[in-house]
mmCIF file of C-alpha atoms and ligand atoms in Angstrom:
data_model
loop_
_atom_site.group_PDB
_atom_site.id
_atom_site.type_symbol
_atom_site.label_atom_id
_atom_site.label_comp_id
_atom_site.label_asym_id
_atom_site.label_seq_id
_atom_site.Cartn_x
_atom_site.Cartn_y
_atom_site.Cartn_z
ATOM 1 C CA MET A 479 12.138 16.738 -2.398
ATOM 2 C CA THR A 480 9.604 19.301 -1.080
ATOM 3 C CA GLY A 481 7.321 18.573 1.844
ATOM 4 C CA GLY A 482 7.847 14.824 1.656
ATOM 5 C CA ARG A 483 10.235 12.097 2.686
ATOM 6 C CA THR A 484 13.572 11.320 1.159
ATOM 7 C CA PRO A 485 13.872 8.017 -0.731
ATOM 8 C CA ARG A 486 15.332 5.353 1.547
ATOM 9 C CA SER A 487 15.606 1.576 1.736
ATOM 10 C CA THR A 488 15.532 -0.581 4.881
ATOM 11 C CA PRO A 489 17.665 -3.735 5.259
ATOM 12 C CA TYR A 490 14.539 -5.848 4.516
ATOM 13 C CA ASP A 491 13.798 -4.156 1.191
ATOM 14 C CA GLY A 492 14.571 -5.635 -2.231
ATOM 15 C CA PRO A 493 15.255 -9.396 -2.364
ATOM 16 C CA ILE A 494 14.295 -10.123 1.271
ATOM 17 C CA TYR A 495 10.896 -8.418 0.944
ATOM 18 C CA GLY A 496 10.376 -9.771 -2.585
ATOM 19 C CA ARG A 497 11.219 -13.392 -1.769
ATOM 20 C CA TRP A 498 9.822 -13.746 1.753
ATOM 21 C CA VAL A 499 7.161 -11.123 2.484
ATOM 22 C CA GLU A 500 5.535 -10.457 -0.895
ATOM 23 C CA PRO A 501 4.546 -14.159 -1.407
ATOM 24 C CA MET A 502 2.712 -14.085 1.963
ATOM 25 C CA LEU A 503 0.532 -11.276 0.566
ATOM 26 C CA ALA A 504 -0.425 -13.171 -2.608
ATOM 27 C CA GLY A 505 -3.988 -13.761 -1.347
ATOM 28 C CA VAL A 506 -4.507 -10.081 -0.506
ATOM 29 C CA HIS A 507 -3.013 -8.982 -3.837
ATOM 30 C CA GLY A 508 -5.289 -11.421 -5.709
ATOM 31 C CA PHE A 509 -8.318 -10.078 -3.820
ATOM 32 C CA VAL A 510 -7.423 -6.470 -4.719
ATOM 33 C CA ALA A 511 -6.674 -7.247 -8.386
ATOM 34 C CA GLU A 512 -10.017 -9.057 -8.770
ATOM 35 C CA ARG A 513 -12.158 -6.396 -7.112
ATOM 36 C CA LEU A 514 -10.436 -3.255 -8.335
ATOM 37 C CA PRO A 515 -12.860 -0.471 -9.364
ATOM 38 C CA SER A 516 -13.098 -0.046 -13.127
ATOM 39 C CA GLY A 517 -10.754 2.014 -15.305
ATOM 40 C CA PRO A 518 -7.632 1.340 -17.382
ATOM 41 C CA ARG A 519 -5.034 3.478 -15.550
ATOM 42 C CA VAL A 520 -3.882 2.410 -12.084
ATOM 43 C CA LEU A 521 -1.371 3.789 -9.584
ATOM 44 C CA ASP A 522 -0.045 1.262 -7.052
ATOM 45 C CA ALA A 523 1.147 3.588 -4.292
ATOM 46 C CA CYS A 524 3.818 2.258 -1.883
ATOM 47 C CA CYS A 525 4.150 -0.697 -4.258
ATOM 48 C CA GLY A 526 7.016 -2.454 -2.450
ATOM 49 C CA THR A 527 8.559 -5.074 -4.749
ATOM 50 C CA GLY A 528 5.705 -4.769 -7.258
ATOM 51 C CA GLY A 529 3.745 -8.013 -6.763
ATOM 52 C CA LEU A 530 0.336 -6.312 -6.825
ATOM 53 C CA ALA A 531 1.329 -4.032 -9.722
ATOM 54 C CA ARG A 532 2.391 -7.063 -11.804
ATOM 55 C CA ARG A 533 -0.869 -8.822 -11.037
ATOM 56 C CA ILE A 534 -2.974 -5.813 -12.032
ATOM 57 C CA ALA A 535 -0.920 -5.325 -15.226
ATOM 58 C CA GLY A 536 -1.718 -8.986 -15.973
ATOM 59 C CA THR A 537 -5.429 -8.070 -16.146
ATOM 60 C CA GLY A 538 -4.737 -5.700 -19.065
ATOM 61 C CA ARG A 539 -4.634 -2.379 -17.184
ATOM 62 C CA ARG A 540 -1.757 0.112 -17.304
ATOM 63 C CA VAL A 541 0.002 0.362 -13.959
ATOM 64 C CA VAL A 542 2.536 2.722 -12.429
ATOM 65 C CA GLY A 543 4.127 1.572 -9.155
ATOM 66 C CA VAL A 544 5.675 4.146 -6.817
ATOM 67 C CA ASP A 545 7.732 3.521 -3.686
ATOM 68 C CA LEU A 546 10.198 5.400 -1.478
ATOM 69 C CA SER A 547 12.628 2.479 -1.476
ATOM 70 C CA PRO A 548 15.199 2.366 -4.312
ATOM 71 C CA LYS A 549 15.927 -1.292 -3.426
ATOM 72 C CA ASN A 550 12.254 -2.291 -3.708
ATOM 73 C CA ILE A 551 11.846 -0.442 -7.006
ATOM 74 C CA ALA A 552 15.011 -1.995 -8.490
ATOM 75 C CA TYR A 553 13.696 -5.448 -7.509
ATOM 76 C CA ALA A 554 10.229 -4.665 -8.936
ATOM 77 C CA GLN A 555 11.768 -3.530 -12.231
ATOM 78 C CA ARG A 556 13.830 -6.720 -12.455
ATOM 79 C CA ARG A 557 10.804 -8.946 -11.797
ATOM 80 C CA ALA A 558 8.708 -7.072 -14.378
ATOM 81 C CA ALA A 559 11.481 -7.455 -16.977
ATOM 82 C CA ASP A 560 11.780 -11.191 -16.140
ATOM 83 C CA ALA A 561 8.014 -11.520 -16.655
ATOM 84 C CA GLY A 562 8.282 -9.679 -19.984
ATOM 85 C CA ILE A 563 5.922 -6.886 -18.873
ATOM 86 C CA GLY A 564 7.113 -3.357 -19.457
ATOM 87 C CA GLY A 565 6.780 -0.202 -21.509
ATOM 88 C CA ASP A 566 3.423 1.473 -21.091
ATOM 89 C CA ARG A 567 1.836 -1.509 -19.328
ATOM 90 C CA LEU A 568 3.934 -1.478 -16.161
ATOM 91 C CA SER A 569 6.482 1.039 -14.929
ATOM 92 C CA PHE A 570 7.988 1.863 -11.555
ATOM 93 C CA GLU A 571 9.484 4.951 -9.984
ATOM 94 C CA VAL A 572 11.153 5.950 -6.730
ATOM 95 C CA ALA A 573 9.140 8.794 -5.177
ATOM 96 C CA ASP A 574 7.341 9.919 -2.055
ATOM 97 C CA VAL A 575 3.632 9.406 -2.803
ATOM 98 C CA ALA A 576 2.845 12.557 -0.790
ATOM 99 C CA THR A 577 4.589 14.652 -3.457
ATOM 100 C CA LEU A 578 3.013 13.109 -6.599
ATOM 101 C CA ALA A 579 1.393 15.434 -9.138
ATOM 102 C CA VAL A 580 -1.589 14.681 -11.392
ATOM 103 C CA PRO A 581 -0.187 13.079 -14.593
ATOM 104 C CA ALA A 582 -0.385 15.041 -17.858
ATOM 105 C CA GLU A 583 -3.086 12.594 -19.122
ATOM 106 C CA GLY A 584 -5.258 13.399 -16.093
ATOM 107 C CA PRO A 585 -5.904 11.596 -12.791
ATOM 108 C CA TYR A 586 -5.497 7.816 -12.550
ATOM 109 C CA ASP A 587 -8.784 5.871 -12.567
ATOM 110 C CA VAL A 588 -7.758 4.044 -9.401
ATOM 111 C CA ALA A 589 -4.965 4.135 -6.839
ATOM 112 C CA THR A 590 -4.223 1.179 -4.556
ATOM 113 C CA VAL A 591 -2.325 1.366 -1.282
ATOM 114 C CA VAL A 592 -1.814 -1.943 0.498
ATOM 115 C CA LEU A 593 -0.434 -2.332 4.034
ATOM 116 C CA ALA A 594 1.586 0.875 3.930
ATOM 117 C CA ILE A 595 -0.388 3.583 5.775
ATOM 118 C CA HIS A 596 0.057 1.955 9.216
ATOM 119 C CA GLU A 597 3.861 1.964 8.945
ATOM 120 C CA MET A 598 4.187 5.671 8.118
ATOM 121 C CA PRO A 599 5.068 8.414 10.604
ATOM 122 C CA THR A 600 1.827 9.908 11.995
ATOM 123 C CA ALA A 601 1.879 13.138 9.967
ATOM 124 C CA ALA A 602 2.731 11.376 6.692
ATOM 125 C CA ARG A 603 -0.442 9.232 6.717
ATOM 126 C CA ALA A 604 -2.935 12.004 5.933
ATOM 127 C CA ARG A 605 -0.459 13.674 3.544
ATOM 128 C CA VAL A 606 -0.160 10.455 1.518
ATOM 129 C CA LEU A 607 -3.921 9.779 1.528
ATOM 130 C CA GLY A 608 -4.660 13.418 0.615
ATOM 131 C CA ALA A 609 -2.261 13.188 -2.347
ATOM 132 C CA LEU A 610 -3.877 9.932 -3.514
ATOM 133 C CA PHE A 611 -7.357 11.506 -3.638
ATOM 134 C CA THR A 612 -5.846 14.265 -5.807
ATOM 135 C CA VAL A 613 -4.000 12.076 -8.319
ATOM 136 C CA ALA A 614 -6.698 9.352 -8.612
ATOM 137 C CA ARG A 615 -10.499 9.303 -8.935
ATOM 138 C CA ARG A 616 -10.878 6.379 -6.547
ATOM 139 C CA VAL A 617 -8.594 4.865 -3.934
ATOM 140 C CA MET A 618 -8.649 1.237 -2.752
ATOM 141 C CA ILE A 619 -6.951 0.917 0.623
ATOM 142 C CA VAL A 620 -6.036 -2.261 2.500
ATOM 143 C CA ASP A 621 -4.681 -1.850 6.007
ATOM 144 C CA PHE A 622 -4.991 -3.202 9.524
ATOM 145 C CA SER A 623 -8.307 -3.207 11.371
ATOM 146 C CA THR A 624 -8.662 -1.208 14.550
ATOM 147 C CA PRO A 625 -9.070 -2.640 17.051
ATOM 148 C CA MET A 626 -7.063 -5.675 15.938
ATOM 149 C CA PRO A 627 -8.986 -8.843 16.946
ATOM 150 C CA TRP A 628 -7.516 -11.166 19.582
ATOM 151 C CA ASN A 629 -7.996 -14.310 17.430
ATOM 152 C CA LEU A 630 -5.264 -16.463 15.821
ATOM 153 C CA ALA A 631 -4.973 -14.151 12.790
ATOM 154 C CA GLY A 632 -4.696 -11.134 15.132
ATOM 155 C CA LEU A 633 -1.931 -12.813 17.161
ATOM 156 C CA LYS A 634 0.001 -13.673 13.972
ATOM 157 C CA THR A 635 -0.307 -10.069 12.800
ATOM 158 C CA ARG A 636 1.027 -8.724 16.109
ATOM 159 C CA MET A 637 3.967 -11.161 15.980
ATOM 160 C CA ALA A 638 4.802 -10.101 12.400
ATOM 161 C CA GLU A 639 4.684 -6.416 13.384
ATOM 162 C CA VAL A 640 7.015 -7.057 16.350
ATOM 163 C CA ALA A 641 9.400 -9.006 14.068
ATOM 164 C CA ALA A 642 9.529 -6.039 11.657
ATOM 165 C CA GLY A 643 11.492 -4.035 14.243
ATOM 166 C CA ARG A 644 11.024 -1.467 16.977
ATOM 167 C CA THR A 645 10.261 1.562 14.762
ATOM 168 C CA HIS A 646 7.788 -0.426 12.668
ATOM 169 C CA PHE A 647 5.996 -1.772 15.762
ATOM 170 C CA ALA A 648 5.822 1.722 17.295
ATOM 171 C CA ALA A 649 4.123 3.004 14.111
ATOM 172 C CA PHE A 650 1.687 0.045 14.170
ATOM 173 C CA ARG A 651 0.803 0.781 17.840
ATOM 174 C CA ASP A 652 0.361 4.483 17.076
ATOM 175 C CA TYR A 653 -1.920 3.630 14.115
ATOM 176 C CA GLN A 654 -3.998 1.369 16.388
ATOM 177 C CA ARG A 655 -4.226 3.988 19.134
ATOM 178 C CA ARG A 656 -5.395 6.642 16.679
ATOM 179 C CA GLY A 657 -8.204 4.458 15.300
ATOM 180 C CA GLY A 658 -6.662 3.447 11.952
ATOM 181 C CA LEU A 659 -8.238 4.414 8.638
ATOM 182 C CA ALA A 660 -11.579 5.940 9.690
ATOM 183 C CA PRO A 661 -10.255 9.199 11.225
ATOM 184 C CA LEU A 662 -7.720 9.570 8.405
ATOM 185 C CA LEU A 663 -10.435 9.277 5.746
ATOM 186 C CA ALA A 664 -12.537 11.815 7.650
ATOM 187 C CA ASP A 665 -9.494 14.098 7.886
ATOM 188 C CA VAL A 666 -9.004 14.124 4.085
ATOM 189 C CA GLU A 667 -12.811 14.400 3.572
ATOM 190 C CA ALA A 668 -13.063 11.232 1.464
ATOM 191 C CA THR A 669 -16.388 9.511 0.739
ATOM 192 C CA VAL A 670 -16.342 5.800 1.585
ATOM 193 C CA GLU A 671 -18.059 3.791 -1.180
ATOM 194 C CA SER A 672 -17.541 0.291 0.192
ATOM 195 C CA GLU A 673 -15.897 -1.366 3.139
ATOM 196 C CA ARG A 674 -15.274 -4.965 4.234
ATOM 197 C CA SER A 675 -12.915 -7.043 6.326
ATOM 198 C CA LEU A 676 -10.520 -9.818 5.339
ATOM 199 C CA ASP A 677 -8.194 -12.362 6.901
ATOM 200 C CA GLY A 678 -10.033 -13.166 10.133
ATOM 201 C CA GLY A 679 -11.019 -9.520 10.591
ATOM 202 C CA THR A 680 -7.394 -8.310 10.757
ATOM 203 C CA LEU A 681 -7.618 -6.268 7.514
ATOM 204 C CA ARG A 682 -9.993 -3.523 6.341
ATOM 205 C CA VAL A 683 -10.552 -3.025 2.623
ATOM 206 C CA VAL A 684 -11.972 0.382 1.771
ATOM 207 C CA VAL A 685 -12.859 1.926 -1.592
ATOM 208 C CA ALA A 686 -13.265 5.695 -1.341
ATOM 209 C CA SER A 687 -13.387 8.773 -3.556
ATOM 210 C CA ALA A 688 -12.720 12.458 -3.050
ATOM 211 C CA ASN A 689 -15.727 14.503 -1.934
HETATM 212 C C1 SAM B 1508 4.779 -3.136 4.013
HETATM 213 S S1 SAM B 1508 5.355 -2.484 2.495
HETATM 214 C C2 SAM B 1508 3.950 -2.888 1.458
HETATM 215 C C3 SAM B 1508 4.342 -2.976 0.026
HETATM 216 C C4 SAM B 1508 3.253 -3.359 -0.972
HETATM 217 N N1 SAM B 1508 2.141 -2.433 -0.958
HETATM 218 C C5 SAM B 1508 2.789 -4.779 -0.839
HETATM 219 O O1 SAM B 1508 1.570 -4.998 -0.746
HETATM 220 O O2 SAM B 1508 3.639 -5.689 -0.871
HETATM 221 C C6 SAM B 1508 5.162 -0.706 2.653
HETATM 222 C C7 SAM B 1508 5.876 0.064 1.546
HETATM 223 O O3 SAM B 1508 5.483 1.433 1.627
HETATM 224 C C8 SAM B 1508 6.575 2.229 1.195
HETATM 225 N N2 SAM B 1508 6.325 3.622 1.615
HETATM 226 C C9 SAM B 1508 6.156 4.083 2.885
HETATM 227 N N3 SAM B 1508 5.920 5.422 2.882
HETATM 228 C C10 SAM B 1508 5.926 5.806 1.569
HETATM 229 C C11 SAM B 1508 5.744 7.048 0.906
HETATM 230 N N4 SAM B 1508 5.503 8.167 1.588
HETATM 231 N N5 SAM B 1508 5.828 7.087 -0.449
HETATM 232 C C12 SAM B 1508 6.118 5.947 -1.157
HETATM 233 N N6 SAM B 1508 6.288 4.739 -0.573
HETATM 234 C C13 SAM B 1508 6.202 4.659 0.765
HETATM 235 C C14 SAM B 1508 7.788 1.545 1.841
HETATM 236 O O4 SAM B 1508 8.992 1.915 1.212
HETATM 237 C C15 SAM B 1508 7.415 0.067 1.660
HETATM 238 O O5 SAM B 1508 7.946 -0.461 0.465
#
């Protein structure tokens, strides 16, 4: 793998993420699937166990899900097969999003990346976002607000980030300290088309395109 990260799974990936964490994100995934910018071909970057990708495929679009974790991708493939969705409509691959190339058919209409940027090492964040604005015409990003509010939803988010382990919490703190999405989008020279908050102000939802 050149310039990116090697595929790897954490102990929480696969069944634990799929059964316990993914269901907690059902509301966010529904919001994204309903408000996705138009176009038939979608990349779900950092797709985890594939819950959002399955939902989007259910709306009739063609979806490719990509994740670094072999355990998450194996689980996502199993769930898609169980749901009888496959072939061209929904496929998954293990890859570092930072190293993706534009598909032979041309760029995706939309890429989604949900709750993944904040957990990446600092340097990987702009590399991944930069790659997404190359392989897709528009990118819909959901990630934590900065600053994180001190309301009930903000306290729950902090507790969940602590529970995810020391490395994960350090990345979350670093993301907060650096101002979250706004400086990253400026860094990759993206044009923000729309922006709103969700879940008690703990999440930012941004749709942006390459300049
Ligand atoms: C918190 S999970 C979110 C998963 C999914 N987007 C969801 O909404 O359930 C973050 C995911 O990002 C993946 N990830 C992190 N860095 C990545 C990279 N550079 N390329 C591909 N996947 C990556 C991790 O393996 C993990 O599955």
